[in-house]
Amino acid sequence: MSSFAFFVTGTDTEVGKTAVSCALLYKAHQQGLTTAASKPVACGTEVTAEGPRNEDAVALHQQCHPSLTLEEINPVLFDAPTSPHIAAAEAGATLSVERMLPSIREILTLRRQFTLVEGAGGWYVPINDHEDLSDVAIALDLPLILVVGIKLGALNHAFLTYEALKRSGLPIAGWVANSVTPPPSEHCLDQYLDILHHRLEAPCLGIVPFMENPQPEAIAQHLDLTPLLDD
């Protein structure tokens, strides 16, 4: 089977990029595909017996089959839970597209059948004074998956992000609507989804309902990989 790789971005921070990415990887593995993930930069750590860890990177690590090391998946980790360019400055480090690409490309050269590279925050999150994470995606030349966090303000964020993705010139492989807050009503949710389907000219990969404790296997039930795996 061919190998497929995508860059996952979101309409904002805390919209469930990692939860959706893990569910996509889980579903791919359930369908018999080998999987890999890259989280090139992560901000925010928890102290564990093994040292500082980022929960998003750990979650992605659990969905890689065959297994990869956490350091392969997440080579750059900062303690501060903030924008990468601020976290890097606080740590006395420098981020750049050129420095970030080699570790991602090492994952891509594994040629796993389904690989996801997950950004941090939204599309235009800065990594230094003149480069954003969007520049990493453009340099990789990967199709994009957009996670739309369904909450108040979602439509504006979705349309602005979608226009920015189109301007990048990269193909938009699909989008996922992820309910990060309980909807005020089913009618309101349906109206949100109707206009998203109308305005976002890319396949909808799934509508994820609000979950108190979202787990990959539960989210995966609401996702469809078919548009991503179409040769």
mmCIF file of C-alpha atoms in Angstrom:
data_model
loop_
_atom_site.group_PDB
_atom_site.id
_atom_site.type_symbol
_atom_site.label_atom_id
_atom_site.label_comp_id
_atom_site.label_asym_id
_atom_site.label_seq_id
_atom_site.Cartn_x
_atom_site.Cartn_y
_atom_site.Cartn_z
ATOM 1 C CA MET A 1 0.000 0.000 0.000
ATOM 2 C CA SER A 2 1.116 3.583 -0.579
ATOM 3 C CA SER A 3 2.329 5.761 2.263
ATOM 4 C CA PHE A 4 0.341 8.845 3.238
ATOM 5 C CA ALA A 5 1.527 11.791 5.322
ATOM 6 C CA PHE A 6 -0.302 14.930 6.450
ATOM 7 C CA PHE A 7 0.294 18.081 8.478
ATOM 8 C CA VAL A 8 -2.350 18.666 11.160
ATOM 9 C CA THR A 9 -3.214 22.223 12.130
ATOM 10 C CA GLY A 10 -6.080 23.824 14.010
ATOM 11 C CA THR A 11 -8.273 26.881 14.133
ATOM 12 C CA ASP A 12 -6.839 27.794 17.547
ATOM 13 C CA THR A 13 -5.048 26.292 20.507
ATOM 14 C CA GLU A 14 -7.019 23.793 22.631
ATOM 15 C CA VAL A 15 -9.230 22.659 19.755
ATOM 16 C CA GLY A 16 -8.268 18.995 20.024
ATOM 17 C CA LYS A 17 -5.561 18.629 17.379
ATOM 18 C CA THR A 18 -3.813 15.942 19.393
ATOM 19 C CA ALA A 19 -7.017 14.123 20.316
ATOM 20 C CA VAL A 20 -8.070 14.018 16.664
ATOM 21 C CA SER A 21 -4.563 13.106 15.478
ATOM 22 C CA CYS A 22 -4.399 10.216 17.948
ATOM 23 C CA ALA A 23 -7.819 9.013 16.829
ATOM 24 C CA LEU A 24 -6.805 9.146 13.156
ATOM 25 C CA LEU A 25 -3.644 7.175 13.936
ATOM 26 C CA TYR A 26 -5.631 4.703 16.027
ATOM 27 C CA LYS A 27 -8.141 4.177 13.217
ATOM 28 C CA ALA A 28 -5.367 3.740 10.665
ATOM 29 C CA HIS A 29 -3.715 1.086 12.836
ATOM 30 C CA GLN A 30 -7.072 -0.652 13.324
ATOM 31 C CA GLN A 31 -7.280 -0.835 9.539
ATOM 32 C CA GLY A 32 -3.931 -2.606 9.437
ATOM 33 C CA LEU A 33 -1.684 0.336 8.541
ATOM 34 C CA THR A 34 1.693 1.131 10.032
ATOM 35 C CA THR A 35 1.668 4.539 11.719
ATOM 36 C CA ALA A 36 4.034 7.305 12.795
ATOM 37 C CA ALA A 37 3.746 10.791 14.241
ATOM 38 C CA SER A 38 5.900 13.870 14.600
ATOM 39 C CA LYS A 39 5.400 16.651 17.132
ATOM 40 C CA PRO A 40 8.416 18.766 16.129
ATOM 41 C CA VAL A 41 7.990 21.251 18.983
ATOM 42 C CA ALA A 42 5.944 20.978 22.169
ATOM 43 C CA CYS A 43 5.511 23.554 24.923
ATOM 44 C CA GLY A 44 4.479 22.670 28.443
ATOM 45 C CA THR A 45 5.802 19.771 30.505
ATOM 46 C CA GLU A 46 4.843 17.531 33.383
ATOM 47 C CA VAL A 47 7.408 16.002 35.719
ATOM 48 C CA THR A 48 7.469 12.205 35.474
ATOM 49 C CA ALA A 49 9.764 9.437 36.691
ATOM 50 C CA GLU A 50 11.336 9.459 33.226
ATOM 51 C CA GLY A 51 11.860 13.229 33.253
ATOM 52 C CA PRO A 52 9.854 16.126 31.790
ATOM 53 C CA ARG A 53 7.178 15.018 29.334
ATOM 54 C CA ASN A 54 4.588 16.748 27.181
ATOM 55 C CA GLU A 55 1.210 15.020 27.340
ATOM 56 C CA ASP A 56 0.433 15.613 23.653
ATOM 57 C CA ALA A 57 3.724 14.060 22.564
ATOM 58 C CA VAL A 58 3.170 11.108 24.892
ATOM 59 C CA ALA A 59 -0.322 10.579 23.481
ATOM 60 C CA LEU A 60 0.997 10.564 19.908
ATOM 61 C CA HIS A 61 3.809 8.213 20.929
ATOM 62 C CA GLN A 62 1.235 5.663 22.084
ATOM 63 C CA GLN A 63 -0.329 5.579 18.606
ATOM 64 C CA CYS A 64 2.849 4.823 16.624
ATOM 65 C CA HIS A 65 3.099 1.250 15.335
ATOM 66 C CA PRO A 66 5.813 -0.011 15.142
ATOM 67 C CA SER A 67 6.928 1.998 18.143
ATOM 68 C CA LEU A 68 9.184 5.031 17.964
ATOM 69 C CA THR A 69 11.052 6.734 20.782
ATOM 70 C CA LEU A 70 9.488 9.786 22.353
ATOM 71 C CA GLU A 71 12.560 11.791 21.394
ATOM 72 C CA GLU A 72 12.128 10.834 17.733
ATOM 73 C CA ILE A 73 8.541 12.028 17.815
ATOM 74 C CA ASN A 74 9.174 15.165 19.875
ATOM 75 C CA PRO A 75 12.787 16.359 19.542
ATOM 76 C CA VAL A 76 12.182 19.894 20.874
ATOM 77 C CA LEU A 77 10.465 20.294 24.241
ATOM 78 C CA PHE A 78 10.115 23.466 26.294
ATOM 79 C CA ASP A 79 8.822 23.771 29.839
ATOM 80 C CA ALA A 80 6.810 26.958 29.368
ATOM 81 C CA PRO A 81 3.211 26.354 28.155
ATOM 82 C CA THR A 82 3.205 29.253 25.724
ATOM 83 C CA SER A 83 3.944 30.134 22.095
ATOM 84 C CA PRO A 84 7.039 28.309 20.777
ATOM 85 C CA HIS A 85 8.988 31.500 20.078
ATOM 86 C CA ILE A 86 8.445 32.712 23.660
ATOM 87 C CA ALA A 87 9.173 29.302 25.194
ATOM 88 C CA ALA A 88 12.368 29.055 23.134
ATOM 89 C CA ALA A 89 13.528 32.511 24.213
ATOM 90 C CA GLU A 90 12.868 31.698 27.869
ATOM 91 C CA ALA A 91 14.943 28.526 27.482
ATOM 92 C CA GLY A 92 17.783 30.373 25.733
ATOM 93 C CA ALA A 93 17.168 28.435 22.522
ATOM 94 C CA THR A 94 16.491 29.371 18.917
ATOM 95 C CA LEU A 95 13.896 27.784 16.673
ATOM 96 C CA SER A 96 13.908 27.930 12.881
ATOM 97 C CA VAL A 97 12.401 26.046 9.978
ATOM 98 C CA GLU A 98 15.857 24.866 8.925
ATOM 99 C CA ARG A 99 16.571 23.388 12.358
ATOM 100 C CA MET A 100 13.184 21.717 12.688
ATOM 101 C CA LEU A 101 12.994 19.997 9.311
ATOM 102 C CA PRO A 102 15.636 17.226 9.714
ATOM 103 C CA SER A 103 13.889 15.438 12.610
ATOM 104 C CA ILE A 104 10.531 15.566 10.819
ATOM 105 C CA ARG A 105 12.053 14.242 7.616
ATOM 106 C CA GLU A 106 13.617 11.356 9.540
ATOM 107 C CA ILE A 107 10.099 10.308 10.537
ATOM 108 C CA LEU A 108 8.817 10.747 6.984
ATOM 109 C CA THR A 109 11.653 8.662 5.522
ATOM 110 C CA LEU A 110 10.400 5.694 7.545
ATOM 111 C CA ARG A 111 7.637 5.525 4.933
ATOM 112 C CA ARG A 112 5.019 4.359 7.384
ATOM 113 C CA GLN A 113 1.678 3.890 5.680
ATOM 114 C CA PHE A 114 0.018 6.671 7.705
ATOM 115 C CA THR A 115 2.031 9.535 9.205
ATOM 116 C CA LEU A 116 0.891 12.743 10.871
ATOM 117 C CA VAL A 117 2.970 15.816 11.640
ATOM 118 C CA GLU A 118 1.176 17.888 14.266
ATOM 119 C CA GLY A 119 1.741 21.599 14.650
ATOM 120 C CA ALA A 120 1.311 23.631 17.838
ATOM 121 C CA GLY A 121 -1.559 26.047 18.337
ATOM 122 C CA GLY A 122 -2.930 27.482 15.110
ATOM 123 C CA TRP A 123 -1.588 27.974 11.592
ATOM 124 C CA TYR A 124 0.344 31.210 12.148
ATOM 125 C CA VAL A 125 1.974 30.388 15.494
ATOM 126 C CA PRO A 126 5.445 32.041 15.468
ATOM 127 C CA ILE A 127 8.631 30.041 15.958
ATOM 128 C CA ASN A 128 10.867 33.129 15.734
ATOM 129 C CA ASP A 129 10.628 36.789 14.713
ATOM 130 C CA HIS A 130 10.060 36.044 11.016
ATOM 131 C CA GLU A 131 8.958 32.397 10.677
ATOM 132 C CA ASP A 132 5.782 30.565 11.695
ATOM 133 C CA LEU A 133 4.850 26.908 11.985
ATOM 134 C CA SER A 134 3.031 27.389 8.688
ATOM 135 C CA ASP A 135 6.459 27.785 7.084
ATOM 136 C CA VAL A 136 7.389 24.335 8.366
ATOM 137 C CA ALA A 137 4.295 22.828 6.735
ATOM 138 C CA ILE A 138 5.031 24.629 3.465
ATOM 139 C CA ALA A 139 8.654 23.428 3.468
ATOM 140 C CA LEU A 140 7.460 19.855 4.010
ATOM 141 C CA ASP A 141 4.926 20.210 1.171
ATOM 142 C CA LEU A 142 2.398 17.995 2.928
ATOM 143 C CA PRO A 143 -1.386 17.975 2.491
ATOM 144 C CA LEU A 144 -3.200 19.621 5.375
ATOM 145 C CA ILE A 145 -5.798 18.400 7.857
ATOM 146 C CA LEU A 146 -7.683 21.162 9.659
ATOM 147 C CA VAL A 147 -9.188 20.581 13.102
ATOM 148 C CA VAL A 148 -12.045 23.001 13.697
ATOM 149 C CA GLY A 149 -12.796 23.486 17.372
ATOM 150 C CA ILE A 150 -16.576 23.805 17.657
ATOM 151 C CA LYS A 151 -17.174 26.515 20.250
ATOM 152 C CA LEU A 152 -18.233 30.145 20.327
ATOM 153 C CA GLY A 153 -16.239 31.948 17.616
ATOM 154 C CA ALA A 154 -15.590 28.744 15.687
ATOM 155 C CA LEU A 155 -16.964 29.957 12.378
ATOM 156 C CA ASN A 156 -14.792 33.057 12.163
ATOM 157 C CA HIS A 157 -11.716 31.080 13.193
ATOM 158 C CA ALA A 158 -12.529 28.330 10.704
ATOM 159 C CA PHE A 159 -13.051 30.637 7.729
ATOM 160 C CA LEU A 160 -9.959 32.761 8.454
ATOM 161 C CA THR A 161 -7.803 29.664 8.891
ATOM 162 C CA TYR A 162 -9.199 27.994 5.790
ATOM 163 C CA GLU A 163 -8.412 31.077 3.668
ATOM 164 C CA ALA A 164 -4.866 31.113 5.056
ATOM 165 C CA LEU A 165 -4.442 27.426 4.242
ATOM 166 C CA LYS A 166 -5.599 28.022 0.672
ATOM 167 C CA ARG A 167 -3.084 30.864 0.277
ATOM 168 C CA SER A 168 -0.289 28.475 1.256
ATOM 169 C CA GLY A 169 -0.815 26.542 -1.970
ATOM 170 C CA LEU A 170 -0.874 23.237 -0.102
ATOM 171 C CA PRO A 171 -3.720 20.811 -0.736
ATOM 172 C CA ILE A 172 -6.314 20.654 2.040
ATOM 173 C CA ALA A 173 -6.946 16.955 2.512
ATOM 174 C CA GLY A 174 -9.863 17.378 4.874
ATOM 175 C CA TRP A 175 -11.267 18.872 8.041
ATOM 176 C CA VAL A 176 -12.676 17.594 11.293
ATOM 177 C CA ALA A 177 -15.276 19.366 13.412
ATOM 178 C CA ASN A 178 -14.385 18.702 17.043
ATOM 179 C CA SER A 179 -16.856 19.795 19.714
ATOM 180 C CA VAL A 180 -14.687 21.123 22.529
ATOM 181 C CA THR A 181 -17.602 22.582 24.504
ATOM 182 C CA PRO A 182 -21.185 21.343 24.879
ATOM 183 C CA PRO A 183 -23.362 22.952 22.187
ATOM 184 C CA PRO A 184 -26.073 25.335 23.420
ATOM 185 C CA SER A 185 -28.550 23.260 21.393
ATOM 186 C CA GLU A 186 -28.572 20.596 18.702
ATOM 187 C CA HIS A 187 -30.195 23.120 16.352
ATOM 188 C CA CYS A 188 -27.323 25.562 16.895
ATOM 189 C CA LEU A 189 -24.766 22.809 16.280
ATOM 190 C CA ASP A 190 -26.531 21.771 13.081
ATOM 191 C CA GLN A 191 -26.443 25.381 11.851
ATOM 192 C CA TYR A 192 -22.698 25.604 12.569
ATOM 193 C CA LEU A 193 -22.077 22.375 10.677
ATOM 194 C CA ASP A 194 -24.275 23.377 7.738
ATOM 195 C CA ILE A 195 -22.271 26.510 7.007
ATOM 196 C CA LEU A 196 -18.935 24.756 7.602
ATOM 197 C CA HIS A 197 -19.898 22.125 5.022
ATOM 198 C CA HIS A 198 -20.896 24.928 2.646
ATOM 199 C CA ARG A 199 -17.796 27.099 3.082
ATOM 200 C CA LEU A 200 -14.972 24.585 3.594
ATOM 201 C CA GLU A 201 -14.352 23.128 0.167
ATOM 202 C CA ALA A 202 -12.580 19.994 1.356
ATOM 203 C CA PRO A 203 -13.788 16.593 2.557
ATOM 204 C CA CYS A 204 -15.237 16.446 6.043
ATOM 205 C CA LEU A 205 -13.414 13.627 7.826
ATOM 206 C CA GLY A 206 -15.780 13.569 10.766
ATOM 207 C CA ILE A 207 -17.984 15.342 13.284
ATOM 208 C CA VAL A 208 -16.814 14.619 16.823
ATOM 209 C CA PRO A 209 -19.397 15.230 19.562
ATOM 210 C CA PHE A 210 -18.478 16.743 22.901
ATOM 211 C CA MET A 211 -16.882 14.181 25.223
ATOM 212 C CA GLU A 212 -15.953 14.686 28.869
ATOM 213 C CA ASN A 213 -12.950 12.363 28.534
ATOM 214 C CA PRO A 214 -12.154 11.937 24.830
ATOM 215 C CA GLN A 215 -10.170 8.804 24.030
ATOM 216 C CA PRO A 216 -8.777 7.768 20.613
ATOM 217 C CA GLU A 217 -11.005 4.725 20.244
ATOM 218 C CA ALA A 218 -14.138 6.740 21.000
ATOM 219 C CA ILE A 219 -13.237 9.640 18.703
ATOM 220 C CA ALA A 220 -12.213 7.230 15.943
ATOM 221 C CA GLN A 221 -15.797 5.981 15.688
ATOM 222 C CA HIS A 222 -16.740 9.415 14.319
ATOM 223 C CA LEU A 223 -13.933 9.677 11.743
ATOM 224 C CA ASP A 224 -13.566 8.501 8.153
ATOM 225 C CA LEU A 225 -10.108 7.890 6.689
ATOM 226 C CA THR A 226 -11.396 7.095 3.216
ATOM 227 C CA PRO A 227 -10.801 10.567 1.688
ATOM 228 C CA LEU A 228 -7.211 10.512 3.023
ATOM 229 C CA LEU A 229 -6.350 7.079 1.654
ATOM 230 C CA ASP A 230 -7.784 7.537 -1.816
ATOM 231 C CA ASP A 231 -4.960 6.971 -4.333
#
